[in-house]
Amino acid sequence: MLMYLGAICLTNALFVSLLHSVAERIQFSVGDISLHPMNLLFVLLFMDSVPLYFFVRERELARLQYQFTLKQWKPVVVVFLFFIIASSTMLIPALSLRGNSENSLLILDKGEFNWDKPRFGQYGLRAAGMFGMLPAYLETMGYELKKDSLLTGDNLEGVKVVIVINLNSVVAEQEKERIKQFVYDGGSLLVLGDHTDMMGVMGPLNTLIDFVNIRYKFDSAHYLKRDWRDSFEQFPHAIFTGITDETDVGISVGASLEFSPLHAKPVLAAKYGFSDAGDYMNTQNAYLGDRRYNQGELLGDLILVAEAPYGKGKVLVFGDTSSFQNGSLAYTYTFVQNVLRYLSRTEDNFFDVFFRTGFFLSFLLGIFSCFLVVKIQYNPAIVLWVSLLVLSTSVVIHTMADYEMEIVGQPSPIAYIDASHLNRFTAYGDDGIWALTYHLMRNNYLPVVSRTFSSELMEKSAVAIFISPAKALQASELETIDKYIRSGGVVIWSVGYEEKESSKEILTKYGFDIDNVPLGPIPRTETNAGIRFKKAWPVMFQGSEPIDTICTGWSYPVIAATSLEKGKFVLVADAHFFLAENLEANHTFSKSNDLFLSVIQHTQRPGNLVEQQ
Amino acid sequence: MRNSVRNPSENITAFLWCTVTLLSLSWYPLTAFYLPTTIHYTTPLWFSYATLFVAVVTGLATAKLLVLEFEKKTLFIVFVASALFGSLIPFPYNIPALFLVAATSLRSLALLLKTKRSTEMISATSTSLFVCGLVLGLQAAVLPFFVLFASRFHRIDWLAPLLSTLFQMLGSSASQAHGDLFVQYADRVYSLIPSWEALGLYPALNILMGGFLFFSLMSMPRRSYVFLLLTLAIYMVMRYIGLVYALLELEKASVFWRVDVMTISILPLILFLSVLFKFPSREQVIQFHFLNRASVKPSLTFSVLLVVLCLSATGFFGFVDPGERKQGRILIDEKHSNWEWTTEEFNTTWYGERSTYNYYSLAQFLKYYYHVDQKAEDITDALLAEYDILFIKTPTEPFSETEIVAIKRFVERGGGLLLIGDHTNVFGITTNLNPLASQFGAAFRYDGQYDVSGELSVYRRPVVLPHPVVQQMPAFMFATGCMLDAPLLAENAIIGYGIKSVYLDYSRPNFFPKDARNTETMEFGLFVQAAGIPFGKGRVFLFTDSTVWSNFYMFIPGKPELLLGIMEWLNRKNTFLVNAKPFFLLLTLISFAAVLFTARRLKKGEIVFVSLLVGLSFTPLTIFALEQLNKEAYPAPQPHTRYLEVNFEAEHSDFELPVLHTTQRTEKSYHTFYVWLQRLGYVPRLAPSFQEALKGDVVVILNPTQAFRPEELHAANEFLKRGGKLLLLDDPARSGHAMANQFLAGVGSELTMHNHPPTPISIRKKPDDTTRIATYAAGEVRGGTALLVARGRRPEPGESFYPVADGHDHRHDEHGHQHFYPGDLRRATPQGGLPPVDFVPRGSISSLQPPIDTLADRPIMAVEAIGEGRLVAAATSFLFTDREMGFTSTRPNDKQRRIYELEYWIFEEVLGLRK
């Protein structure tokens, strides 16, 4: 046994020592494919499995009996039940979001940030402002937000969560003591910081939270794979309930954190990423390092979010502010809601206590039952069968934990953007919808990108936008859309001839089709509405309902709408119409932006009328 | 207790599957069907050699299962047949025969040796080589059929629903529509086209062939064949899924074709095959041997059928109806095309893009060989009756129904029709061509064609049975065309390999697809790029890339040869032999079935021996005969009107033209200089050797870097004496004029070239020209009659220039030759001081402050009469590079116009070529 363990250790040590040089060598050989050392970790799986194979083969497999008879049901049931109970504990994080919560938040309005929103006259990916849209989203979630540049005893009264963002000056000792006491008494502190001591925020933030032993490092936690693809390690936590995609967490490049394991715990780590050392000489670019992995920099397992309990309260620290910024909120609204719901919870609810206790008991019970099974009758077939059962049950239980955004207040109309049908757009590229979300924000809409088809969310939205879905809608979804339109909703469907296969049913339902006449990019001078298209096709009408041609290009109808009871279905025969390449680039803006808003404004749904600037 | 004692045949099985798999993989780089064709990519042939070697080593295990016993006669026969095949069929298709030659040679050696141990070793090696040769031979035999299939069939639309389901089962968001597969990863939806090539049909087919051969040799049950097919199908689907995940992870579409990825993804198959298909142990194997006369004597029926199969299959792929030659009257349709005009003269006064995206040179060139008319009229029966070939290029207007009917009738009656399309339906070309092409069962595709790596693709004609159209054609660079859907029985003039098809994007300029270099939405591998379709008594030829004959490419090697090849093929009326192709196909199928049937009555040894004998002897002889027949039937046409040919010598010169890749270094490219000769009515040509160049009227030597041999100098002298014209252009930075002076002295000239440091100079004609051209680099030419002089000048304020060194630098070109390129030096300004030019040799830059040492003229070009000829030497070749002259589509500024005028003056006046 020891020999095999030794072999595995040696193998791993050898691998790690050679990792960088091997990676460089392979990179040289493979040329155009970009590799980093962590791409090679899978090799360990094979290397370690060799001694493991010999170990199992020599010591274990030869003795195993693989037959399983029904007479052996008792241990199966025991083990299965244990795992079911254990699996149920996965619900804890999700259920712990339920229960009573207080809705008063206080933002310390002091630090390196602003409340700008996307506004007319400023265009481009970087023209989103910072936190200007956050209050509106928070209000939608039912929170009451207060801002104050000083923490006093009075303004903390009735507040459940204090939010500190990019604090750039050390808080006074009294103020700090007040915060400590606030947390100790059951309040929550949410701290958002940024990378490489940008604008001098590292020191003040570290001073503020030193009572929970969490610190910002002078670095940037940098991704190895673009946009943190598959790079996050989400520890079981309430804030990740319903989060399935890295984009929905919204972390970009922030600082990594360090903490004392005795006092704090990691919440979100970057499995694949590196700690890019900051450079105070780089004054032009926020003290960032070279943004490339260099040997010697910490590789993997960077802490991006950490949490520490303090008294009855808790402190949640983010190394990056992006999740809460305007540019991300369309994607991160669920995550933001989770964070605030978690922090504003008043006390442990019944489910939480029940499941925590259940988990502990089932763990003890499980160990005991496993011991009994092994003692009485060791049969690998049992393990195999039980494992399969447990796996499938766990998946089912896990899916039960999903939940959706709750719309409580509605100060601004919501624009629902569907991302649940393999819609052909990205978040921030040329083919991204950032320009669309910015423009919706400019017009006081709250864009919400939904990765699951949510009828509840759609019902509360003023407009639902579907861009070039590659996956056909189910009958029930079509029915939901129809109900939504008839009740006054506006559905805007953007698709071209080449992508229409998955949209066939809904187009047919509303009497539309798209002709195979490529109109390509139509300049604004060639459309009657003075807007431009990227890849347009003519709309064809087949139904009996009256059709309203909203825009023609080269005399072909390219945007048309049909009214159904109180609402409208609008077809934009250009799959690229709402993408950044058509709407907005740095410093330029297309009038195409305005047209769809005017469509929405003419509907009868309450809350749709927005002020056009 | 589990029995841990393993059957010894398990290991042998694993080795044999390893052999089969490695042999199958070895073809991948050898045929390069899926690898980039650009010269910037080096095909890893070493991989093939390594896999072949390892396959032979692992194949040594076959000696445990198979015993091959030859008698001397049979051994000799197989040796001779293999040697014949190996010598007549070029590499790499002769590899199976080379293996058999090696196997039989070793076996002969084993017979001579007395030591038992060495005999065993040699016999085992011989057996391995023999079996490997058989596997490779079978794989090579199915290769033409695979090429035919793979060039026509790409998409597997019916697989998309299955793949979508599998991806969903694996937890990915996936969907499908219209046969496309959509997989979401992060925030992007990837659109993939499930295709035979992405699935790995080629290696799978090879493994299947190898497996079948082993199964038949080892008398495996019939169900094994079906199971092997199923196993491969399932594995390839799983492999595809793995590749898609690799694509998502690495964001490189090259995972579908890369040799390393292919190898890594195929090797695990060995494990599965070894577990699922175990070969019987030695006792269970039926031995085959050719010991006595009775067993060697093949069945006559089987032999005859095999001969028929060989002849018919080879005939199907290689026979082309010689046809009946017509008068060569060509009509170029100008009514339907507002692109690549043939009527707008390419002259010395009209510049810009329209002047070079123009077929004027093509039309003029064809007029030297054929009777050519260009007409912008409706196409009618009456009009077509006067012509033999209708030339339709890049139609931007649709053809009317009556025109289509007339054209179809014209072809049926024996006319030739050439249809030239282009990429991505640009200008609606594909839309306008397809109603016409569909009359003959073909269609131009709405895609762009690229090398798999995204570069312009290079096509080299097949080494075996090239179509007559390409038999004279050297390596040919495409300039982004489209693909062709051609009928199965069409003549495959060009089956492109290592290329990809990317669907157009109507949102982009000229509908070029976005990110064609790395898009995953592609089909790749083998495609028909040019096809001939016999129809009635006439013929239709479809070509997919109009740009290759634009004025700027017209006389780049490969282009005129292809054009004339097509015209010669079209200038034939079909004879009764036109039906030979379907006949051969039918005969192939029938004889193949009959061969299978009769083989049942024969022993394995007899089958193998007779198949080898017939296959190795008849196939190369038939191929050889067919190639000769095609050469005889379709010789290169001779011009009826003499034209003036300016040959650019490539053997000793150092310059670039866009022959196999676009010219990246403008300071080394003379493309514009080359093409501008067409404006004077000359035909420029790149001659691969000096001797070849001397066959033209004018020879241009550009920046010689290789020494001339005495016989070449003598031939040059003779060329000049009998009235030839020779222009020697050199740059002082190249080699200090060493090679130029060696040449001048060698041909008996009194001219000499001398170096001068790079300084701002102005050039003018001598004696009294007031037009000056400002430049930097020129040497000096002494002797003869000076025609061009240079003098120092002060740089203009803020003017920048390229300092030129007078020695070699230490850089190497792609061939390993050392060169010095003036433009490689970093820009410097007279005011800015010396930049860090670390690669410039010590002391090579004389000064950045130009020494205006003298205002006296120095001669930089001179002419000398030698015999009846003229020798012109100019020490200012840099002036004629693309850097100074601009590109072929440039709208020239004043300076560039002066350089153009200078070029025209040199050729027309100095060399005396004015008509």
Short mmCIF file of C-alpha atoms in Angstrom, two decimals, chain B residues 365 476 548-549 553-565 684:
data_model
loop_
_atom_site.label_atom_id
_atom_site.label_comp_id
_atom_site.label_asym_id
_atom_site.label_seq_id
_atom_site.Cartn_x
_atom_site.Cartn_y
_atom_site.Cartn_z
CA PHE B 365 -3.34 35.31 -74.94
CA PHE B 476 -1.12 26.14 -58.91
CA VAL B 548 -6.62 33.24 -61.15
CA TRP B 549 -6.84 34.62 -64.68
CA TYR B 553 -2.27 36.53 -62.14
CA MET B 554 -2.67 35.59 -65.79
CA PHE B 555 0.97 34.75 -66.44
CA ILE B 556 1.89 33.45 -63.04
CA PRO B 557 3.01 29.83 -63.50
CA GLY B 558 0.14 27.41 -63.65
CA LYS B 559 -2.45 29.85 -64.87
CA PRO B 560 -1.78 29.90 -68.63
CA GLU B 561 -1.13 26.16 -68.64
CA LEU B 562 -4.49 25.46 -67.02
CA LEU B 563 -6.28 27.82 -69.37
CA LEU B 564 -4.82 26.18 -72.45
CA GLY B 565 -5.49 22.73 -71.00
CA PRO B 684 5.93 37.52 -69.08
#
